[in-house]
PDB file of C-alpha atoms in Angstrom:
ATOM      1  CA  UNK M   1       0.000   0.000   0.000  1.00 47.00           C
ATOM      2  CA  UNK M   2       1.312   3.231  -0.768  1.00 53.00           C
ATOM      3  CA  UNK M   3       2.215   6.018   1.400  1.00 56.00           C
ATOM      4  CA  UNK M   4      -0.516   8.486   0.187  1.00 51.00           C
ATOM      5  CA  UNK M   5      -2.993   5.544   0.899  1.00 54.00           C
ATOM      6  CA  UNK M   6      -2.360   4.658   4.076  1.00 54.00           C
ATOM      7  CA  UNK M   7      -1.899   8.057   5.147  1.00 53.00           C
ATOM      8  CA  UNK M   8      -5.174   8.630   3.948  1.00 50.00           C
ATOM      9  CA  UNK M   9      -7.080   6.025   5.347  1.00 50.00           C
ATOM     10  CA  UNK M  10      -4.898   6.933   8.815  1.00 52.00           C
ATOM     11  CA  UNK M  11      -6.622  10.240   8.460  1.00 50.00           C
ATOM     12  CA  UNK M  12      -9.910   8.844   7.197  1.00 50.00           C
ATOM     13  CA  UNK M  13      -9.788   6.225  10.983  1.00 51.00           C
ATOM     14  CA  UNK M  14      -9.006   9.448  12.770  1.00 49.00           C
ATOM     15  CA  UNK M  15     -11.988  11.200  11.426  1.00 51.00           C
ATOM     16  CA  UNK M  16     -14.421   9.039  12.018  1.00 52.00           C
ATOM     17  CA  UNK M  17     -14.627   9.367  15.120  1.00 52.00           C
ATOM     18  CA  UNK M  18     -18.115  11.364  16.408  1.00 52.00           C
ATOM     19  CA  UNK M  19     -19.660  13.438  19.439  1.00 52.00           C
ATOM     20  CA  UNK M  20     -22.534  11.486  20.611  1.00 51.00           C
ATOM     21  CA  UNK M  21     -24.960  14.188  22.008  1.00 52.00           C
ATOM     22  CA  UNK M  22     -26.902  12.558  24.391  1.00 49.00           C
ATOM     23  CA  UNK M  23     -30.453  14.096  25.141  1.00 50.00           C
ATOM     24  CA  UNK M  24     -30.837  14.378  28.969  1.00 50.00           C
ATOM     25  CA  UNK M  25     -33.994  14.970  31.290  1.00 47.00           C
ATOM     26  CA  UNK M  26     -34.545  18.715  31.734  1.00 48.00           C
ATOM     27  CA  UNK M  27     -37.198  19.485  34.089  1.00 49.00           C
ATOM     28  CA  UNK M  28     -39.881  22.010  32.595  1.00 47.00           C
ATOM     29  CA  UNK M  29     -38.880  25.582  34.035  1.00 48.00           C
ATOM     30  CA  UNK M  30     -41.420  27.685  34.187  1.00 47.00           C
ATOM     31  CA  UNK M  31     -40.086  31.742  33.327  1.00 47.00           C
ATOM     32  CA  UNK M  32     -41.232  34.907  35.011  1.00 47.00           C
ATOM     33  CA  UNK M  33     -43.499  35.294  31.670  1.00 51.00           C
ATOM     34  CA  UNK M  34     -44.717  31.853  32.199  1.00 47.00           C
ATOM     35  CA  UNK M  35     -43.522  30.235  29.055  1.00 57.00           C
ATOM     36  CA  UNK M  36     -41.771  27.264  29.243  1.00 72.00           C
ATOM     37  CA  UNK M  37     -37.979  26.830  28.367  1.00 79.00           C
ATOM     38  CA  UNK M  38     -38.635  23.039  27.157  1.00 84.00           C
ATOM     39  CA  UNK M  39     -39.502  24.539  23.285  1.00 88.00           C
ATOM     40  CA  UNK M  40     -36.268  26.253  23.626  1.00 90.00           C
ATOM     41  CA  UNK M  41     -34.443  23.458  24.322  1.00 90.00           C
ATOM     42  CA  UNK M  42     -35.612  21.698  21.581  1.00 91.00           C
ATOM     43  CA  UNK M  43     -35.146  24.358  18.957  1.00 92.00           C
ATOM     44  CA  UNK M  44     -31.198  24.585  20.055  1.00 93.00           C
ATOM     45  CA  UNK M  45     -31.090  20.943  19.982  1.00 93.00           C
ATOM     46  CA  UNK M  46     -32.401  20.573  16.495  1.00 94.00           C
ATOM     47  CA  UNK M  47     -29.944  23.690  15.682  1.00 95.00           C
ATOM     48  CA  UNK M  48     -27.427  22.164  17.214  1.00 94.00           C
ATOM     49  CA  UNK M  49     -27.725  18.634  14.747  1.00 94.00           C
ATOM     50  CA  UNK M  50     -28.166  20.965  11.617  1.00 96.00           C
ATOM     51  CA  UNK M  51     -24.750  22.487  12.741  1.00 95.00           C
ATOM     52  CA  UNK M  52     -23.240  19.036  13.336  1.00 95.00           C
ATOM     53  CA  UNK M  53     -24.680  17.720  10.335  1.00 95.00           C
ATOM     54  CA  UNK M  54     -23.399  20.780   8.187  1.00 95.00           C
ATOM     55  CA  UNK M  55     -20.107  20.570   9.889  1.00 95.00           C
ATOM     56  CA  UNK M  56     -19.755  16.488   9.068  1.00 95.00           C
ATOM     57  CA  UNK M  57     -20.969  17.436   5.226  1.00 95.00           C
ATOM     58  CA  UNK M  58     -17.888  19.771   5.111  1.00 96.00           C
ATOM     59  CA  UNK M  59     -15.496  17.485   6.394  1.00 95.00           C
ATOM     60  CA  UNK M  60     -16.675  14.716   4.151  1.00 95.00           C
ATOM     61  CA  UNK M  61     -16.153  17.161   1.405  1.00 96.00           C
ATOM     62  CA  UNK M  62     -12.639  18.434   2.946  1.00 95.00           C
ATOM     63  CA  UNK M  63     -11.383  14.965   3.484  1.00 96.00           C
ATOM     64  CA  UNK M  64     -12.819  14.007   0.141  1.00 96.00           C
ATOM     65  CA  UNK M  65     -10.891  17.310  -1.727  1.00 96.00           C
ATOM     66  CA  UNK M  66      -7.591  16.456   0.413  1.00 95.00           C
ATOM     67  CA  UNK M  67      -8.234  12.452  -0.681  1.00 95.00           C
ATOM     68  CA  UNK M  68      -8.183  13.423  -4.299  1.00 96.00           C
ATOM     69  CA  UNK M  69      -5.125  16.286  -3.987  1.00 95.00           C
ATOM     70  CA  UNK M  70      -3.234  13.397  -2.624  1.00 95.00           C
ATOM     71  CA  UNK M  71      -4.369  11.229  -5.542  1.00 96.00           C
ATOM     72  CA  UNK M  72      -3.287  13.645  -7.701  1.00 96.00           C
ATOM     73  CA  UNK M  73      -0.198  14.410  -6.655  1.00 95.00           C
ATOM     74  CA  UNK M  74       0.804  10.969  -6.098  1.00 95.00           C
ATOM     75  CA  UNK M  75      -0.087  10.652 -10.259  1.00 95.00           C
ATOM     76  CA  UNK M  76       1.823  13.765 -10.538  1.00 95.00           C
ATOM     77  CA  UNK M  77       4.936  12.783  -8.690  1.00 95.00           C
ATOM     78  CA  UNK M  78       4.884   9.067 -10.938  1.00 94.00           C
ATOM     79  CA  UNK M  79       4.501  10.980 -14.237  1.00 94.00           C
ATOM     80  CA  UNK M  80       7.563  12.961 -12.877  1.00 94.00           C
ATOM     81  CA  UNK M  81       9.561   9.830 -12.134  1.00 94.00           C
ATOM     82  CA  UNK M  82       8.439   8.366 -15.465  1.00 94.00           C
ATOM     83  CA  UNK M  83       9.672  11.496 -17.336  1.00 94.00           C
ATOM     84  CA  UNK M  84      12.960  11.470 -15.235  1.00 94.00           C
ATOM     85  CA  UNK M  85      13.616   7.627 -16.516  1.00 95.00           C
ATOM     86  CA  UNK M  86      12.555   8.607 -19.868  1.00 95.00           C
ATOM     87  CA  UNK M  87      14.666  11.193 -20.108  1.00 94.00           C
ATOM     88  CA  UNK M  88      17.731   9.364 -18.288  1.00 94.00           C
ATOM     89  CA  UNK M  89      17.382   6.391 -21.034  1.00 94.00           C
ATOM     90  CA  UNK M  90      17.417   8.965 -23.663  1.00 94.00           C
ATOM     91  CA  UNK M  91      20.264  10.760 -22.914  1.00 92.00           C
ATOM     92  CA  UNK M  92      21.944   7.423 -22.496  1.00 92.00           C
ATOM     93  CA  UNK M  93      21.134   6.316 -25.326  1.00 94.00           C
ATOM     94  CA  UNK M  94      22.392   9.529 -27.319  1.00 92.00           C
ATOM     95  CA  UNK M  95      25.766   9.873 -25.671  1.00 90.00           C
ATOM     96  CA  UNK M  96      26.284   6.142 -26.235  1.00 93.00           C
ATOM     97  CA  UNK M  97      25.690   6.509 -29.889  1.00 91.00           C
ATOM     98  CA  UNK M  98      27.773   9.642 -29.610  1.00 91.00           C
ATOM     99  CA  UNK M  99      30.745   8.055 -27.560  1.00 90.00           C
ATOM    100  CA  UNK M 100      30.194   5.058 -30.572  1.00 90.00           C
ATOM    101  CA  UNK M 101      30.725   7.692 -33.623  1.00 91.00           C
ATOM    102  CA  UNK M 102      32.850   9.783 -31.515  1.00 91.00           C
ATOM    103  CA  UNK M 103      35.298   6.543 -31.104  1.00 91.00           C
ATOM    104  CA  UNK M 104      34.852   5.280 -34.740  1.00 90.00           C
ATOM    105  CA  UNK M 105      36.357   8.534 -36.342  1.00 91.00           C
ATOM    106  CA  UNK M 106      39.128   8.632 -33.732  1.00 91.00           C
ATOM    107  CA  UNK M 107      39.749   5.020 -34.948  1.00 90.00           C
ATOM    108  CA  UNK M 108      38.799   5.398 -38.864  1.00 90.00           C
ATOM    109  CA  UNK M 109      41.574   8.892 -38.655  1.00 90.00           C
ATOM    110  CA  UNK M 110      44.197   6.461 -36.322  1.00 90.00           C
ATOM    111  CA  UNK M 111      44.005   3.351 -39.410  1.00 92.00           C
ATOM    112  CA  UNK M 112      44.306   6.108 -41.897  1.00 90.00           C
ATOM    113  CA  UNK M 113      47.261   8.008 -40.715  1.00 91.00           C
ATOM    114  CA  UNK M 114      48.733   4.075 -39.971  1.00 91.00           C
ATOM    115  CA  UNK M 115      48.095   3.286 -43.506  1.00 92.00           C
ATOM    116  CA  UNK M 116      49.939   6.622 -45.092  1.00 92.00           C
ATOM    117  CA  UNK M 117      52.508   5.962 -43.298  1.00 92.00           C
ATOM    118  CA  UNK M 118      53.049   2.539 -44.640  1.00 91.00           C
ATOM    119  CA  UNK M 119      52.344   3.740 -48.120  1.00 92.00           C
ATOM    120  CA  UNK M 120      55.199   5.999 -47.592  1.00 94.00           C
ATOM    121  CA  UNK M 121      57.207   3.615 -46.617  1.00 93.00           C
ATOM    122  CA  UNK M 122      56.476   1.576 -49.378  1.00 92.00           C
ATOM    123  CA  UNK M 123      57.093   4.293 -52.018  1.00 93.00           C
ATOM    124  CA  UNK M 124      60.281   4.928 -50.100  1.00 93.00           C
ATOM    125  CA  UNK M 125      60.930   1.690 -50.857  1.00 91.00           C
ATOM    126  CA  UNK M 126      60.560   1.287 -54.514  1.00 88.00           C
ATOM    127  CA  UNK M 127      62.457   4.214 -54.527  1.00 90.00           C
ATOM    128  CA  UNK M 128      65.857   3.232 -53.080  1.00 90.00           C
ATOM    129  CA  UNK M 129      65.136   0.052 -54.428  1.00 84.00           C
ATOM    130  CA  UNK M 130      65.269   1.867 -58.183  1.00 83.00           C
ATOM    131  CA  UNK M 131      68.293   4.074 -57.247  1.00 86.00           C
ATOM    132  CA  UNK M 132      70.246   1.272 -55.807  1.00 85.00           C
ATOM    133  CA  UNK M 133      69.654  -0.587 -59.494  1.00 78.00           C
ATOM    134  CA  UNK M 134      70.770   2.281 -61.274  1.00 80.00           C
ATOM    135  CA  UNK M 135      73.936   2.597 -58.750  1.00 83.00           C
ATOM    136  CA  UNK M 136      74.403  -1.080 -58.854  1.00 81.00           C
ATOM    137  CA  UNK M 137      74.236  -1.387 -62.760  1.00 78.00           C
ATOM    138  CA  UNK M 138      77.938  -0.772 -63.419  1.00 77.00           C
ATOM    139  CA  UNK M 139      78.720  -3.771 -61.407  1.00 82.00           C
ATOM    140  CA  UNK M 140      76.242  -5.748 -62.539  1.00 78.00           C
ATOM    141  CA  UNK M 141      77.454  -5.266 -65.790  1.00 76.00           C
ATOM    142  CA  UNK M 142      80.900  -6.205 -65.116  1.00 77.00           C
ATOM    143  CA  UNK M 143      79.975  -9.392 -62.798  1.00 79.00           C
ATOM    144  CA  UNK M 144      77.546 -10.239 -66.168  1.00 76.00           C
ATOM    145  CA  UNK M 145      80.649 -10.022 -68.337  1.00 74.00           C
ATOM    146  CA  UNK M 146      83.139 -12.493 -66.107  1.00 76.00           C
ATOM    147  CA  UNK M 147      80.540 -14.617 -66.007  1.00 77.00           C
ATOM    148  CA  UNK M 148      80.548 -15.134 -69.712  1.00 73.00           C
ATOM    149  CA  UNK M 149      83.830 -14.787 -70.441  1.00 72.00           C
ATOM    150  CA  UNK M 150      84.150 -18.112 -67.647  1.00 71.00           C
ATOM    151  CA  UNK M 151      81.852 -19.271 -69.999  1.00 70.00           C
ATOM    152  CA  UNK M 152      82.874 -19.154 -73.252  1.00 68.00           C
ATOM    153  CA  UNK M 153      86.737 -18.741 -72.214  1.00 63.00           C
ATOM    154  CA  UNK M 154      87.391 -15.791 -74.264  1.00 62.00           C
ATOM    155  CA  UNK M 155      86.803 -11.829 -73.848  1.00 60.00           C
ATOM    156  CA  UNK M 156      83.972 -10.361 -74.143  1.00 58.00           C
ATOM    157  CA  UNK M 157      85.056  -7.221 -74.322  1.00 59.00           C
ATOM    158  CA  UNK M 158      85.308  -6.602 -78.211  1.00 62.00           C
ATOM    159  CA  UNK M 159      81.947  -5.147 -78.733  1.00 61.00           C
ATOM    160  CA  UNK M 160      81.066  -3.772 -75.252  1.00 63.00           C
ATOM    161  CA  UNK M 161      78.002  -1.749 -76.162  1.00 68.00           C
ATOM    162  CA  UNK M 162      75.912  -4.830 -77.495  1.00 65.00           C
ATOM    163  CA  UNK M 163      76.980  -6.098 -73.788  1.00 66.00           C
ATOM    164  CA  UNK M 164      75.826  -3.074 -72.228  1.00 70.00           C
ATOM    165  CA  UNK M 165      72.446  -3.033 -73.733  1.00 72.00           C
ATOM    166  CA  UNK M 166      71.925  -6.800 -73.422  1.00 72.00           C
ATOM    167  CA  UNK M 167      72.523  -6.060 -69.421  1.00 72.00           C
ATOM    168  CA  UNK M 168      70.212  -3.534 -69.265  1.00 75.00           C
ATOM    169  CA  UNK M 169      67.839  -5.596 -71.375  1.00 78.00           C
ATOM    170  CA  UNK M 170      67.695  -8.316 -68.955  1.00 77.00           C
ATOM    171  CA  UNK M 171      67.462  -6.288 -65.512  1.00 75.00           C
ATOM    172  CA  UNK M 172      64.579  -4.175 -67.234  1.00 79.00           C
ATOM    173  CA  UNK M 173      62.752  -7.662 -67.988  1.00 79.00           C
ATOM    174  CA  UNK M 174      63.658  -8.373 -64.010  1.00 75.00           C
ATOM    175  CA  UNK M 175      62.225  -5.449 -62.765  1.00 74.00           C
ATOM    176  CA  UNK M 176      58.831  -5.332 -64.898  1.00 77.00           C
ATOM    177  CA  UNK M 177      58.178  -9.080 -63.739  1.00 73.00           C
ATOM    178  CA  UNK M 178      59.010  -7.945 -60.064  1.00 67.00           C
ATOM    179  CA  UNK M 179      56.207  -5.103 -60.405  1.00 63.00           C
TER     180      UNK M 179
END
């Protein structure tokens, strides 16, 4: 049972509780006019229940009125709640999916800088690679020559420029299967 309720129906027990008037025996008076006080009696007595019975209306109605202001603020104070909750779970759920996106581009612009730098590297690479061919060529050349004068046991050297260009033939072919 909920607090409002019980304090309620607490208030509603206390409230219940009633003034019994009890009708005694007044002995007829008689006045100095002669009238008797007995009518009077009666007509404050009858007074006196309209005025209780007015009074219990309007605490009926009073208890009633503070019985539905409790109601009411007791749906009041659950919409509240609800609309706290509701509004907690939202802005969860936003800065999740903003922490989420927020982390994805930090990690997309991380993988991207990661993979420049390797494709610098890389270039780098083919680079040097190219410049130490070019460096190297003159003794390639010459190792390509002893070779085949081992080989065919005489020199080579009597036409050097179709050995030249046959050299540079061959490590063109190399590097354009290596690509």
């Amino acid at each position: 049972m909920s607090r409002v309720i019980k304090e309620t129906h607490a208030l509603y027990e206390a409230s219940e509780r009633s003034i019994a008037i009890h009708a005694s025996f007044i002995p007829e008076k008689q006045t100095t006019q002669g009238s008797s006080v007995l009518p009077e009696i009666h007509r404050t007595r009858i007074r006196a229940r309209q005025v209780e019975a007015d009074a219990r209306a309007k605490l009926e109605q009073a208890e009633w009125e503070l019985e539905q202001a409790r109601f009411q603020i007791s749906r009041e104070e659950e919409d509240s709640k609800a609309g706290i909750q509701q509004a907690y779970e939202d802005a969860k759920q936003a800065g999740t999916a903003e922490g989420f996106a927020e982390g994805y581009e930090t990690g997309r612009k991380s993988w991207a800088e990661e993979i420049n730098k390797a494709g610098r590297v890389v270039q780098s690479s083919r680079v040097e690679k190219e410049a130490y061919l070019e460096a190297s060529e003159g003794t390639i050349l010459k190792l390509a020559m002893a070779v085949a004068e081992r080989m065919l046991g005489k020199s080579v050297l009597q036409d050097e420029t179709l050995w030249v260009d046959l050299v540079k033939q061959a490590l063109n072919e190399v590097k354009k299967k290596k690509k």
